[in-house]
Coordinates of C-alpha atoms and ligand atoms in Angstrom, one line a residue:
M1287 CA 74.1 -151.4 110.3
A1288 CA 71.9 -149.2 108.1
L1289 CA 68.6 -147.9 109.3
T1290 CA 65.6 -148.7 107.6
L1291 CA 62.6 -146.3 106.9
E1292 CA 60.5 -149.1 108.2
Q1293 CA 62.2 -149.1 111.3
L1294 CA 62.2 -145.3 111.7
N1295 CA 58.1 -145.6 111.3
R1296 CA 57.8 -148.0 113.8
A1297 CA 60.3 -146.8 116.5
T1298 CA 59.0 -144.8 119.6
P1299 CA 60.0 -141.3 119.4
E1300 CA 62.9 -141.4 121.7
Q1301 CA 64.5 -144.3 119.7
A1302 CA 64.2 -142.4 116.4
L1303 CA 65.3 -139.0 118.3
Q1304 CA 68.5 -141.5 119.1
W1305 CA 69.2 -142.8 115.9
L1306 CA 69.0 -139.8 113.8
D1307 CA 70.8 -137.5 116.7
G1308 CA 73.2 -134.9 115.1
L1309 CA 71.6 -134.4 111.9
Y1310 CA 70.8 -130.9 112.6
E1311 CA 73.7 -129.6 114.2
H1312 CA 72.8 -129.3 118.2
S1313 CA 69.1 -128.6 117.0
P1314 CA 67.3 -131.9 117.8
W1315 CA 63.9 -130.2 117.9
V1316 CA 63.7 -130.1 114.1
L1317 CA 63.6 -134.2 114.0
G1318 CA 61.4 -134.0 117.1
Q1319 CA 58.6 -132.1 115.1
A1320 CA 59.0 -133.8 112.0
L1321 CA 58.5 -137.4 113.5
S1322 CA 55.1 -136.6 114.3
E1323 CA 54.4 -136.9 110.9
R1324 CA 55.3 -140.6 110.6
P1325 CA 55.0 -142.6 108.6
F1326 CA 57.2 -141.5 106.1
L1327 CA 57.0 -142.7 102.5
S1328 CA 60.6 -142.1 101.1
L1329 CA 63.6 -140.8 102.7
A1330 CA 62.5 -137.6 100.0
H1331 CA 59.4 -137.2 102.2
L1332 CA 61.3 -137.1 105.7
R1333 CA 64.1 -134.6 104.2
H1334 CA 60.8 -132.1 103.0
A1335 CA 59.2 -133.0 106.7
L1336 CA 62.3 -132.1 107.9
A1337 CA 62.7 -128.7 106.3
Q1338 CA 59.0 -127.8 106.6
V1339 CA 59.4 -127.8 110.3
V1340 CA 62.3 -125.1 109.9
R1341 CA 60.4 -123.2 107.4
R1342 CA 57.1 -123.0 110.0
A1343 CA 59.8 -122.4 113.0
G1344 CA 60.1 -118.5 111.8
A1345 CA 63.1 -116.5 111.8
D1346 CA 64.3 -116.4 115.5
A1347 CA 64.7 -120.3 115.8
Q1348 CA 66.0 -120.3 112.0
R1349 CA 68.7 -117.8 113.5
G1350 CA 69.5 -120.1 116.2
L1351 CA 69.9 -123.2 114.2
I1352 CA 72.0 -121.4 112.0
R1353 CA 74.0 -120.1 114.8
A1354 CA 74.5 -123.7 116.3
H1355 CA 76.9 -124.6 113.4
P1356 CA 80.5 -124.3 113.8
E1357 CA 82.6 -121.7 111.7
L1358 CA 84.7 -123.7 108.9
A1359 CA 88.6 -124.4 110.3
G1360 CA 87.4 -122.2 113.6
P1361 CA 88.3 -122.7 117.0
A1362 CA 86.0 -125.4 117.5
M1363 CA 87.9 -127.6 115.2
L1364 CA 91.5 -126.6 116.2
A1365 CA 90.4 -127.7 119.8
H1366 CA 88.7 -130.8 118.6
S1367 CA 85.4 -129.8 120.3
L1368 CA 83.5 -130.1 117.2
S1369 CA 80.3 -132.7 116.7
A1370 CA 81.3 -135.8 115.4
A1371 CA 80.0 -135.1 112.1
S1372 CA 80.9 -131.8 111.7
A1373 CA 84.7 -132.9 112.6
R1374 CA 84.4 -135.6 109.9
E1375 CA 83.2 -133.3 107.3
Q1376 CA 85.8 -130.6 108.3
T1377 CA 88.4 -132.8 107.5
Q1378 CA 87.2 -134.8 104.5
A1379 CA 87.1 -131.3 102.8
G1380 CA 90.8 -131.3 103.9
L1381 CA 90.2 -128.2 106.2
A1382 CA 92.6 -129.5 108.7
Q1383 CA 95.4 -129.5 106.4
C1384 CA 94.9 -125.5 105.3
S1385 CA 98.0 -123.9 104.8
A1386 CA 98.8 -120.6 106.7
E1387 CA 98.0 -119.0 103.9
E1388 CA 94.7 -120.7 103.4
L1389 CA 93.8 -120.4 107.1
A1390 CA 94.5 -116.6 107.2
R1391 CA 92.2 -116.3 104.2
L1392 CA 89.6 -118.5 105.9
R1393 CA 89.8 -116.5 109.1
Q1394 CA 89.2 -112.9 107.4
L1395 CA 86.5 -114.2 105.4
D1396 CA 84.9 -115.5 108.3
A1397 CA 85.4 -112.1 110.2
D1398 CA 83.8 -110.5 107.1
Y1399 CA 81.1 -112.6 107.1
Q1400 CA 80.1 -112.6 110.6
A1401 CA 80.3 -108.9 110.7
R1402 CA 77.9 -108.8 107.8
F1403 CA 75.8 -111.3 108.6
G1404 CA 76.0 -112.3 112.3
F1405 CA 76.0 -115.8 111.4
P1406 CA 78.8 -118.3 110.6
F1407 CA 79.3 -119.0 107.1
I1408 CA 77.4 -122.4 106.9
L1409 CA 78.2 -124.8 103.4
A1410 CA 77.6 -128.1 102.7
L1411 CA 81.4 -129.6 102.6
R1412 CA 80.8 -132.7 100.7
G1413 CA 78.9 -130.6 97.5
P1414 CA 76.2 -131.3 95.1
R1415 CA 77.9 -134.8 94.4
G1416 CA 78.2 -135.5 97.9
S1417 CA 81.8 -136.5 97.4
G1418 CA 83.2 -133.4 98.8
L1419 CA 84.3 -130.0 97.6
T1420 CA 88.1 -128.8 97.1
R1421 CA 89.4 -126.0 99.4
Q1422 CA 89.4 -123.6 96.7
Q1423 CA 86.0 -124.2 95.8
I1424 CA 85.0 -123.8 99.4
L1425 CA 86.7 -120.5 99.6
A1426 CA 85.4 -119.4 96.3
C1427 CA 82.1 -120.0 97.4
F1428 CA 82.7 -118.3 100.8
A1429 CA 84.0 -115.0 98.8
R1430 CA 81.2 -114.9 96.3
R1431 CA 78.2 -115.5 99.3
L1432 CA 79.6 -112.4 101.2
D1433 CA 77.9 -110.4 98.5
N1434 CA 74.7 -111.7 99.2
P1435 CA 72.0 -109.5 100.2
P1436 CA 71.3 -110.7 104.4
D1437 CA 67.8 -112.4 103.7
F1438 CA 68.9 -113.8 100.5
E1439 CA 72.1 -115.4 102.6
H1440 CA 69.8 -116.0 105.7
A1441 CA 67.8 -118.5 103.2
E1442 CA 71.0 -120.0 101.5
A1443 CA 72.4 -121.1 104.9
L1444 CA 69.1 -123.0 105.4
R1445 CA 69.5 -124.8 102.0
Q1446 CA 73.1 -125.2 103.0
I1447 CA 71.8 -126.9 106.4
H1448 CA 69.2 -129.1 104.4
R1449 CA 71.6 -130.6 102.6
I1450 CA 74.2 -131.5 105.1
A1451 CA 71.3 -133.1 107.0
E1452 CA 70.5 -134.9 103.7
L1453 CA 73.9 -136.2 103.2
R1454 CA 73.8 -137.2 106.8
L1455 CA 70.6 -138.8 106.5
N1456 CA 72.0 -140.9 103.4
D1457 CA 74.9 -142.0 105.5
R1458 CA 72.4 -143.3 108.4
F1459 CA 69.9 -145.0 105.9
G1460 CA 72.8 -146.3 103.6
A1461 CA 71.0 -144.8 101.0
Q1462 CA 73.5 -143.8 97.8
P1463 CA 71.8 -141.4 94.8
R1464 CA 73.5 -143.8 92.2
L1465 CA 71.5 -143.0 89.1
G1466 CA 72.2 -139.2 90.1
N1467 CA 75.7 -139.8 90.8
D1468 CA 76.0 -141.5 87.2
L1469 CA 74.1 -138.6 85.9
W1470 CA 76.2 -136.1 87.8
D1471 CA 79.4 -137.5 85.9
W1472 CA 78.1 -137.4 82.7
H1473 CA 77.3 -133.7 82.9
E1474 CA 80.6 -133.3 84.1
R1475 CA 82.4 -135.2 81.3
L1476 CA 80.0 -133.3 78.6
A1477 CA 81.0 -130.0 80.0
A1478 CA 84.2 -131.1 79.0
H1479 CA 83.4 -129.7 75.1
S1480 CA 83.6 -126.4 75.0
D1481 CA 83.9 -123.7 72.1
P1482 CA 87.6 -121.9 71.7
G1483 CA 87.4 -118.6 73.2
F1484 CA 85.5 -120.4 76.3
A1485 CA 87.3 -123.5 76.9
E1486 CA 90.4 -122.1 77.6
Q1487 CA 88.6 -119.9 80.3
G1488 CA 86.9 -123.1 82.0
Q1489 CA 83.8 -121.4 80.6
L1490 CA 81.1 -123.8 79.2
T1491 CA 79.5 -122.8 75.4
V1492 CA 78.5 -125.1 72.8
T1493 CA 77.0 -123.6 70.0
Y1494 CA 75.4 -125.0 66.9
L1495 CA 77.9 -127.2 65.0
T1496 CA 81.1 -126.5 66.2
D1497 CA 84.0 -128.8 66.9
A1498 CA 82.8 -128.9 70.7
H1499 CA 79.0 -129.5 69.6
R1500 CA 79.8 -132.3 67.2
A1501 CA 81.8 -133.8 69.9
C1502 CA 79.2 -133.5 72.2
A1503 CA 76.8 -135.3 69.3
R1504 CA 79.5 -138.2 69.2
T1505 CA 79.9 -138.5 72.6
L1506 CA 76.1 -139.0 73.3
S1507 CA 75.5 -141.3 70.6
D1508 CA 78.0 -143.2 72.0
W1509 CA 76.8 -143.4 75.4
M1510 CA 73.0 -144.1 74.4
R1511 CA 74.9 -147.2 72.5
A1512 CA 76.5 -148.4 75.7
C1513 CA 73.0 -147.8 77.4
G1514 CA 71.6 -150.3 75.1
F1515 CA 69.5 -148.2 72.6
D1516 CA 68.5 -150.2 69.6
E1517 CA 69.3 -147.7 67.2
V1518 CA 71.2 -144.8 67.5
H1519 CA 71.8 -141.8 64.6
I1520 CA 72.6 -138.1 64.2
D1521 CA 70.1 -136.8 61.9
A1522 CA 70.1 -134.2 59.5
V1523 CA 70.1 -130.9 61.8
G1524 CA 72.6 -132.8 64.4
N1525 CA 70.0 -133.9 66.8
V1526 CA 70.9 -137.3 68.3
V1527 CA 68.2 -140.0 68.1
G1528 CA 68.4 -143.1 70.3
R1529 CA 65.4 -145.5 69.8
Y1530 CA 64.7 -148.5 72.6
H1531 CA 62.1 -150.4 71.0
A1532 CA 59.3 -151.6 72.5
S1533 CA 58.2 -155.5 73.3
D1534 CA 55.6 -155.1 70.0
P1535 CA 57.2 -153.9 67.2
H1536 CA 54.1 -152.1 65.8
A1537 CA 53.6 -150.1 69.2
R1538 CA 54.0 -146.4 69.4
A1539 CA 56.9 -144.8 71.3
L1540 CA 57.0 -142.0 74.0
L1541 CA 59.3 -139.0 72.4
T1542 CA 61.4 -137.2 75.3
G1543 CA 64.7 -135.1 75.4
S1544 CA 65.9 -131.8 75.1
H1545 CA 69.0 -130.0 74.0
Y1546 CA 72.8 -130.4 74.2
D1547 CA 73.4 -126.7 73.1
T1548 CA 74.1 -124.0 75.5
V1549 CA 74.3 -119.8 76.1
R1550 CA 77.6 -118.5 76.5
N1551 CA 79.6 -119.1 79.3
G1552 CA 76.0 -121.3 80.4
G1553 CA 75.5 -124.2 82.6
K1554 CA 76.1 -127.4 82.3
Y1555 CA 72.4 -129.1 83.3
D1556 CA 70.2 -126.5 80.7
G1557 CA 68.8 -129.0 78.6
R1558 CA 71.3 -131.8 79.2
L1559 CA 69.3 -133.1 82.0
G1560 CA 66.4 -133.7 79.9
I1561 CA 68.6 -136.2 77.7
L1562 CA 70.7 -138.0 80.2
V1563 CA 67.8 -138.8 82.4
P1564 CA 65.8 -140.6 80.1
M1565 CA 69.3 -142.3 78.8
V1566 CA 70.2 -143.5 82.3
C1567 CA 66.1 -144.9 82.7
V1568 CA 66.5 -146.7 79.4
R1569 CA 70.0 -148.1 80.7
E1570 CA 68.2 -149.4 84.0
L1571 CA 65.6 -151.1 81.8
Q1572 CA 68.1 -152.8 79.2
R1573 CA 70.0 -153.7 82.5
A1574 CA 67.1 -155.5 83.8
G1575 CA 66.1 -157.2 80.4
R1576 CA 62.7 -155.5 80.5
R1577 CA 61.0 -154.1 77.0
L1578 CA 57.7 -151.9 77.6
P1579 CA 54.7 -152.1 75.7
F1580 CA 55.8 -148.9 73.9
G1581 CA 59.0 -147.4 72.6
I1582 CA 61.1 -145.0 73.5
E1583 CA 62.7 -142.3 71.5
V1584 CA 65.1 -139.9 73.3
V1585 CA 66.3 -137.2 71.1
A1586 CA 69.3 -135.0 72.0
F1587 CA 68.2 -131.4 70.4
A1588 CA 70.9 -130.2 68.4
E1589 CA 69.8 -126.4 68.7
E1590 CA 67.4 -124.7 71.1
E1591 CA 69.3 -121.6 72.4
G1592 CA 69.6 -119.2 69.2
Q1593 CA 73.2 -118.4 69.9
R1594 CA 75.4 -118.9 66.5
Y1595 CA 72.6 -117.9 64.2
Q1596 CA 69.2 -116.2 64.3
T1597 CA 67.1 -119.7 64.5
A1598 CA 66.3 -120.5 68.2
F1599 CA 64.9 -124.2 68.6
L1600 CA 66.4 -125.5 65.2
G1601 CA 66.1 -129.3 66.6
S1602 CA 63.0 -129.8 67.8
G1603 CA 61.6 -127.1 65.2
A1604 CA 62.6 -130.1 62.5
L1605 CA 60.6 -132.7 63.8
I1606 CA 57.3 -130.6 63.4
G1607 CA 58.3 -129.6 59.9
Q1608 CA 59.3 -126.1 61.0
F1609 CA 62.5 -125.6 59.0
D1610 CA 62.4 -122.8 56.6
P1611 CA 65.2 -123.2 53.5
A1612 CA 65.7 -119.7 53.6
W1613 CA 67.4 -120.0 57.1
L1614 CA 70.4 -121.6 55.3
A1615 CA 71.4 -117.9 53.9
Q1616 CA 71.9 -116.9 57.6
Q1617 CA 75.5 -116.1 58.7
D1618 CA 77.2 -116.5 61.9
A1619 CA 79.5 -113.5 63.3
D1620 CA 82.5 -114.6 60.9
G1621 CA 80.3 -115.0 57.9
I1622 CA 79.9 -118.5 57.9
T1623 CA 76.6 -119.8 56.0
L1624 CA 74.5 -121.9 58.3
R1625 CA 74.5 -124.0 54.7
S1626 CA 78.1 -124.5 54.9
A1627 CA 78.4 -124.9 58.4
M1628 CA 75.8 -127.9 58.1
Q1629 CA 77.5 -129.0 54.7
Q1630 CA 81.0 -129.0 56.6
A1631 CA 79.3 -131.0 59.7
G1632 CA 78.6 -133.8 56.9
L1633 CA 74.5 -132.7 57.3
C1634 CA 72.3 -133.3 54.4
V1635 CA 70.1 -130.4 54.0
A1636 CA 68.1 -132.2 51.4
D1637 CA 67.1 -134.6 54.1
I1638 CA 65.9 -132.2 56.4
A1639 CA 62.4 -132.0 55.5
R1640 CA 62.3 -135.9 56.1
L1641 CA 62.7 -135.2 60.3
Q1642 CA 59.0 -134.2 60.6
R1643 CA 57.6 -136.9 62.7
D1644 CA 53.9 -138.7 62.4
P1645 CA 52.1 -138.0 65.5
A1646 CA 50.2 -140.9 64.8
R1647 CA 53.2 -143.4 65.7
Y1648 CA 53.5 -141.4 69.3
L1649 CA 52.2 -141.1 72.8
G1650 CA 53.2 -137.9 73.6
F1651 CA 56.2 -135.7 74.2
V1652 CA 57.6 -135.1 78.2
E1653 CA 60.8 -133.0 78.7
V1654 CA 62.7 -133.2 82.4
H1655 CA 64.4 -129.5 82.3
I1656 CA 66.2 -127.8 85.3
E1657 CA 64.0 -125.3 86.8
Q1658 CA 66.2 -122.4 85.8
G1659 CA 64.5 -120.1 88.5
P1660 CA 64.4 -119.6 92.7
V1661 CA 60.6 -121.3 93.2
L1662 CA 61.5 -125.2 93.9
G1663 CA 64.7 -124.0 96.0
A1664 CA 62.3 -121.4 97.9
L1665 CA 59.6 -124.1 98.5
D1666 CA 62.3 -127.1 99.7
L1667 CA 60.6 -128.8 97.1
P1668 CA 63.3 -130.8 94.7
L1669 CA 60.7 -131.3 91.5
G1670 CA 58.0 -129.2 90.3
V1671 CA 55.3 -130.2 87.9
V1672 CA 55.1 -127.6 84.9
S1673 CA 51.1 -126.6 84.2
S1674 CA 52.2 -124.1 81.0
I1675 CA 55.0 -123.0 79.2
N1676 CA 54.5 -118.9 79.5
G1677 CA 53.4 -117.2 76.0
G1678 CA 55.5 -114.5 75.2
L1679 CA 55.5 -111.0 73.3
R1680 CA 58.4 -109.0 72.9
L1681 CA 58.2 -105.0 72.0
S1682 CA 61.1 -102.5 71.5
G1683 CA 60.0 -99.2 71.5
E1684 CA 61.5 -95.7 71.1
I1685 CA 60.4 -92.4 73.1
Q1686 CA 61.0 -88.9 72.0
G1687 CA 61.3 -85.9 73.9
L1688 CA 63.0 -82.9 73.9
A1689 CA 66.7 -82.9 74.9
S1690 CA 67.3 -79.8 77.0
H1691 CA 69.7 -78.3 79.2
A1692 CA 69.9 -80.2 82.8
G1693 CA 70.6 -77.0 84.9
T1694 CA 68.2 -74.4 83.2
T1695 CA 65.1 -76.7 82.6
P1696 CA 63.0 -76.4 85.9
M1697 CA 61.5 -79.8 86.6
G1698 CA 58.0 -78.8 85.4
R1699 CA 59.0 -77.8 82.2
R1700 CA 60.6 -81.1 81.2
R1701 CA 60.1 -83.5 78.4
D1702 CA 62.0 -86.7 79.8
A1703 CA 61.8 -89.4 77.6
A1704 CA 63.9 -91.6 80.0
L1705 CA 61.5 -90.9 83.4
A1706 CA 58.7 -91.8 80.8
V1707 CA 60.2 -95.4 80.4
A1708 CA 61.3 -95.2 84.1
E1709 CA 57.9 -94.5 84.8
L1710 CA 56.7 -97.7 82.4
A1711 CA 58.8 -99.6 84.3
L1712 CA 57.6 -99.7 87.6
Y1713 CA 53.8 -100.1 86.4
V1714 CA 54.8 -103.2 84.3
E1715 CA 56.2 -104.4 87.6
Q1716 CA 52.6 -103.5 89.5
R1717 CA 50.7 -105.0 86.7
A1718 CA 52.4 -108.2 85.9
A1719 CA 52.6 -108.8 90.0
Q1720 CA 48.7 -108.5 89.9
D1721 CA 48.2 -111.8 88.0
G1722 CA 50.4 -113.9 90.1
D1723 CA 51.8 -115.6 87.3
S1724 CA 52.7 -113.2 84.6
V1725 CA 56.3 -111.8 84.4
G1726 CA 57.2 -108.3 82.5
T1727 CA 60.4 -106.7 81.9
I1728 CA 62.2 -103.9 80.4
G1729 CA 65.4 -105.3 80.3
L1730 CA 67.0 -102.6 77.6
L1731 CA 66.7 -99.0 78.4
E1732 CA 69.1 -96.9 76.9
V1733 CA 69.3 -93.2 76.0
P1734 CA 71.1 -92.6 72.4
G1735 CA 74.2 -90.2 72.9
G1736 CA 73.1 -89.5 76.5
S1737 CA 75.0 -86.8 78.8
V1738 CA 75.2 -86.0 82.5
N1739 CA 73.9 -82.4 82.0
V1740 CA 71.3 -82.8 79.3
V1741 CA 67.6 -84.0 80.1
P1742 CA 67.0 -87.2 78.0
G1743 CA 65.5 -86.5 74.8
R1744 CA 64.9 -90.1 73.6
C1745 CA 65.2 -93.3 74.9
R1746 CA 64.9 -96.6 73.7
F1747 CA 63.6 -99.6 75.7
S1748 CA 62.5 -103.3 75.2
L1749 CA 59.3 -105.1 76.5
D1750 CA 59.4 -108.7 77.3
L1751 CA 55.6 -109.8 78.6
R1752 CA 54.5 -113.3 79.6
A1753 CA 51.9 -115.3 81.0
P1754 CA 50.6 -118.9 81.4
V1755 CA 48.0 -118.5 78.9
D1756 CA 47.8 -116.1 75.8
A1757 CA 44.7 -114.2 76.8
Q1758 CA 46.1 -113.3 80.4
R1759 CA 49.4 -112.1 78.5
D1760 CA 47.3 -110.3 75.9
A1761 CA 45.3 -108.3 78.8
L1762 CA 48.6 -107.7 80.4
A1763 CA 49.9 -106.1 77.0
R1764 CA 46.6 -104.2 76.8
D1765 CA 47.2 -102.7 80.1
V1766 CA 50.7 -101.6 79.5
L1767 CA 50.3 -100.1 76.2
A1768 CA 47.4 -98.2 77.6
Q1769 CA 49.6 -97.0 80.5
L1770 CA 52.4 -95.8 77.7
E1771 CA 49.7 -93.6 76.2
R1772 CA 48.7 -92.2 79.1
I1773 CA 52.6 -91.4 80.2
A1774 CA 53.1 -89.9 77.0
A1775 CA 50.2 -87.9 76.9
R1776 CA 50.6 -86.5 80.1
R1777 CA 54.5 -86.0 79.7
G1778 CA 54.1 -84.2 76.3
L1779 CA 55.8 -87.1 74.5
R1780 CA 55.9 -89.1 71.1
Y1781 CA 56.3 -92.5 70.8
Q1782 CA 57.0 -96.0 68.9
L1783 CA 56.5 -99.7 69.4
A1784 CA 57.0 -102.5 66.9
E1785 CA 56.2 -106.2 67.9
T1786 CA 59.3 -108.2 67.9
M1787 CA 58.3 -111.6 68.8
R1788 CA 55.3 -113.4 69.7
V1789 CA 55.0 -116.8 71.0
A1790 CA 52.0 -118.6 71.9
A1791 CA 51.6 -120.1 75.6
A1792 CA 52.0 -123.9 75.4
P1793 CA 49.6 -125.7 78.4
C1794 CA 50.6 -129.1 79.4
A1795 CA 48.2 -131.6 78.0
P1796 CA 46.1 -132.1 81.5
A1797 CA 46.4 -136.2 81.2
W1798 CA 50.2 -135.7 80.7
Q1799 CA 50.5 -133.6 83.7
R1800 CA 48.7 -135.6 86.1
R1801 CA 51.0 -138.6 85.0
W1802 CA 53.7 -136.3 86.2
E1803 CA 51.7 -135.3 89.2
R1804 CA 51.0 -139.2 90.4
A1805 CA 55.1 -139.6 89.6
V1806 CA 55.9 -137.0 91.9
A1807 CA 53.6 -138.2 94.7
R1808 CA 54.4 -141.8 94.3
L1809 CA 58.0 -140.4 95.6
G1810 CA 56.7 -139.1 98.7
L1811 CA 56.5 -135.7 97.7
P1812 CA 54.1 -133.1 97.6
V1813 CA 53.2 -131.9 94.0
W1814 CA 53.6 -128.6 92.8
R1815 CA 52.6 -127.3 89.9
M1816 CA 54.3 -124.0 88.2
P1817 CA 54.2 -122.7 84.5
S1818 CA 57.4 -122.3 83.0
G1819 CA 58.6 -118.8 82.1
A1820 CA 61.1 -120.1 80.0
G1821 CA 60.4 -121.4 76.5
H1822 CA 61.5 -125.3 75.9
D1823 CA 61.4 -127.8 73.2
A1824 CA 58.4 -129.0 74.5
M1825 CA 56.8 -125.6 73.1
Q1826 CA 57.4 -126.7 69.3
L1827 CA 56.5 -130.3 70.1
H1828 CA 53.2 -128.9 71.5
A1829 CA 52.1 -128.3 67.7
I1830 CA 51.8 -131.7 66.9
M1831 CA 51.4 -134.0 69.9
P1832 CA 50.2 -133.8 73.8
Q1833 CA 53.2 -132.9 76.0
A1834 CA 54.4 -131.9 79.6
M1835 CA 57.3 -131.2 81.8
L1836 CA 59.1 -132.1 85.0
F1837 CA 61.1 -129.8 86.7
V1838 CA 64.0 -130.3 89.0
R1839 CA 65.2 -127.6 91.8
G1840 CA 68.7 -125.9 91.1
E1841 CA 71.3 -125.0 93.5
N1842 CA 71.8 -121.4 94.0
A1843 CA 68.5 -120.0 94.2
G1844 CA 68.0 -121.8 90.7
I1845 CA 70.3 -119.5 88.7
S1846 CA 70.6 -120.4 85.2
H1847 CA 72.6 -119.4 82.0
N1848 CA 75.4 -118.8 84.3
P1849 CA 78.4 -121.0 85.3
L1850 CA 76.9 -121.4 88.6
E1851 CA 74.0 -123.4 87.7
S1852 CA 74.0 -126.7 89.2
T1853 CA 71.8 -129.5 91.1
T1854 CA 72.9 -132.1 93.2
S1855 CA 73.0 -135.9 92.5
D1856 CA 70.0 -136.6 95.1
D1857 CA 67.8 -134.2 93.1
M1858 CA 68.8 -135.6 89.6
Q1859 CA 68.6 -139.4 91.5
L1860 CA 64.5 -138.5 92.4
A1861 CA 64.3 -137.0 88.9
A1862 CA 65.1 -140.3 87.2
E1863 CA 62.9 -142.1 89.9
A1864 CA 60.0 -140.0 88.6
F1865 CA 60.6 -140.4 85.0
T1866 CA 60.9 -144.3 86.0
E1867 CA 57.5 -144.0 87.7
L1868 CA 55.9 -142.3 84.6
L1869 CA 57.2 -145.1 82.5
H1870 CA 55.6 -147.8 84.7
Q1871 CA 52.4 -145.7 84.7
L1872 CA 52.2 -145.9 80.9
A1873 CA 53.1 -149.5 80.9
E1874 CA 50.2 -150.0 83.2
E1875 CA 48.0 -148.0 81.5
Q1876 CA 49.0 -149.7 78.0
A1877 CA 48.3 -153.0 79.4
E1878 CA 44.7 -152.1 80.6
E1879 CA 43.9 -150.7 77.0
P1880 CA 45.6 -152.7 74.5
T1881 CA 45.2 -150.4 71.7
G1882 CA 47.1 -148.0 73.1
K1883 CA 45.3 -144.9 73.1
A1884 CA 46.9 -142.4 75.4
V1885 CA 45.6 -139.4 75.8
Ligands
LIG3033 ZN1 66.8 -125.3 78.3

């Protein structure tokens, strides 16, 4: 019979240890220490406590924990001496049925891996959905992780160990991430639509108004109807809009959503998670026959990534009345204008102006998004509360020195343009780090017409600076530009700089940020506040109503804009639970204050 949290909280330490024996392979100390933190409010709380024990234990104990794990399809499996849990996991993954060729490949990978890292390769074989990885996926992951730097791989091994424990815990408690699994399956099915040229290679690319893009819109609107939304339509820029009515027809609505377009060869979760999480929550409300004292409007934004045309945030921009008719003349790489793409898709350009929302009819805007960074993963936290969406500044520059002979120009007599940019890049690294939460990047650095035997006479570069508040970003920019001035003067160089983009920071509305914080805390998880380094649709809505965002941890150290972008069904389950908590809070607040004055 499945264990309950109440039983675990009440049990003697000996009993609890016995019930959860083998959660961490041959390492009962992890559980032993975590149990002292009872009572646990939730399984998520228990999982986090376990991970914290391992974090605090230090590198030596962590290596011991990693080494306590068996090799995949290794001698222990063949000699039937694995722990029961490991044996089951390896057998379910089909590792007992490896062909001779696959076994040989595994052995080779294992030898290379052990030689490089000094510990066995560890992978949660049941994968992010808990239903199992294929042998092919296992081998591919093995090969990929061989290239990781040692400290990164050490952390990855620990993350996999925690994931194995999470799945084993689910088994002991009979817990299934039911909503998370549905979310997982929806993401997979939506990712079946991809633009030509990418689809054939198994890559996900969905750019504005392509056939794949329109198929996504149709799929989403079909799903919204099946979820029980009262009104569903595709609007004049291709946004899919679903409305779930309030108990009171005059009540205001909560606006939420994210984008369904992708970057080229992107991930399955960027944007889509913020559409599907509220959708599954509405489905649950509808199944329970529940109406809230406010409406819920979920918008799947058609365009955010700016891939096909030079117009990022076209979807959410239309909701704040920010559609410039001049954009209609823009052409894509094939010379198709935005206007004709929209006409071909059956969109009515004349209606775009009418998409602008009246803020008086809304409580606010919330957005769930995959983190797209490594912070939550490093903290063993599934959810994070966004404090602000960073303001950004982009500049493009060129430095001119003197191209001269690499052999005859003495080091002290050079006017090397590339070295000036190199020096500036090091300064940006150090100065941005000083703030703690600013970031600065020189992502483009090129020597036009450069040659192996010529001192660089010109160097073009880009500068991208971001911070949670505009004043902090501007101070960073001032210091960086002053440093550039000094470097150029000292090295005898000239330079030009042009601002190419400036976006104001969008601090999350404090009252809404607190609602996310309470939602996370009610799940038994510590509240972690963090700025968003990436831009999001919420930045646009920020112009007309209060907004706040929730981040969900990504797998693979949070990699994004990359096919490896992923999350687990357990983390998505928690995102859906947090969203539901937020709805409950709003409902309670509305009941207390019938005028519906949300701030
Ligand atoms: Zn996104």
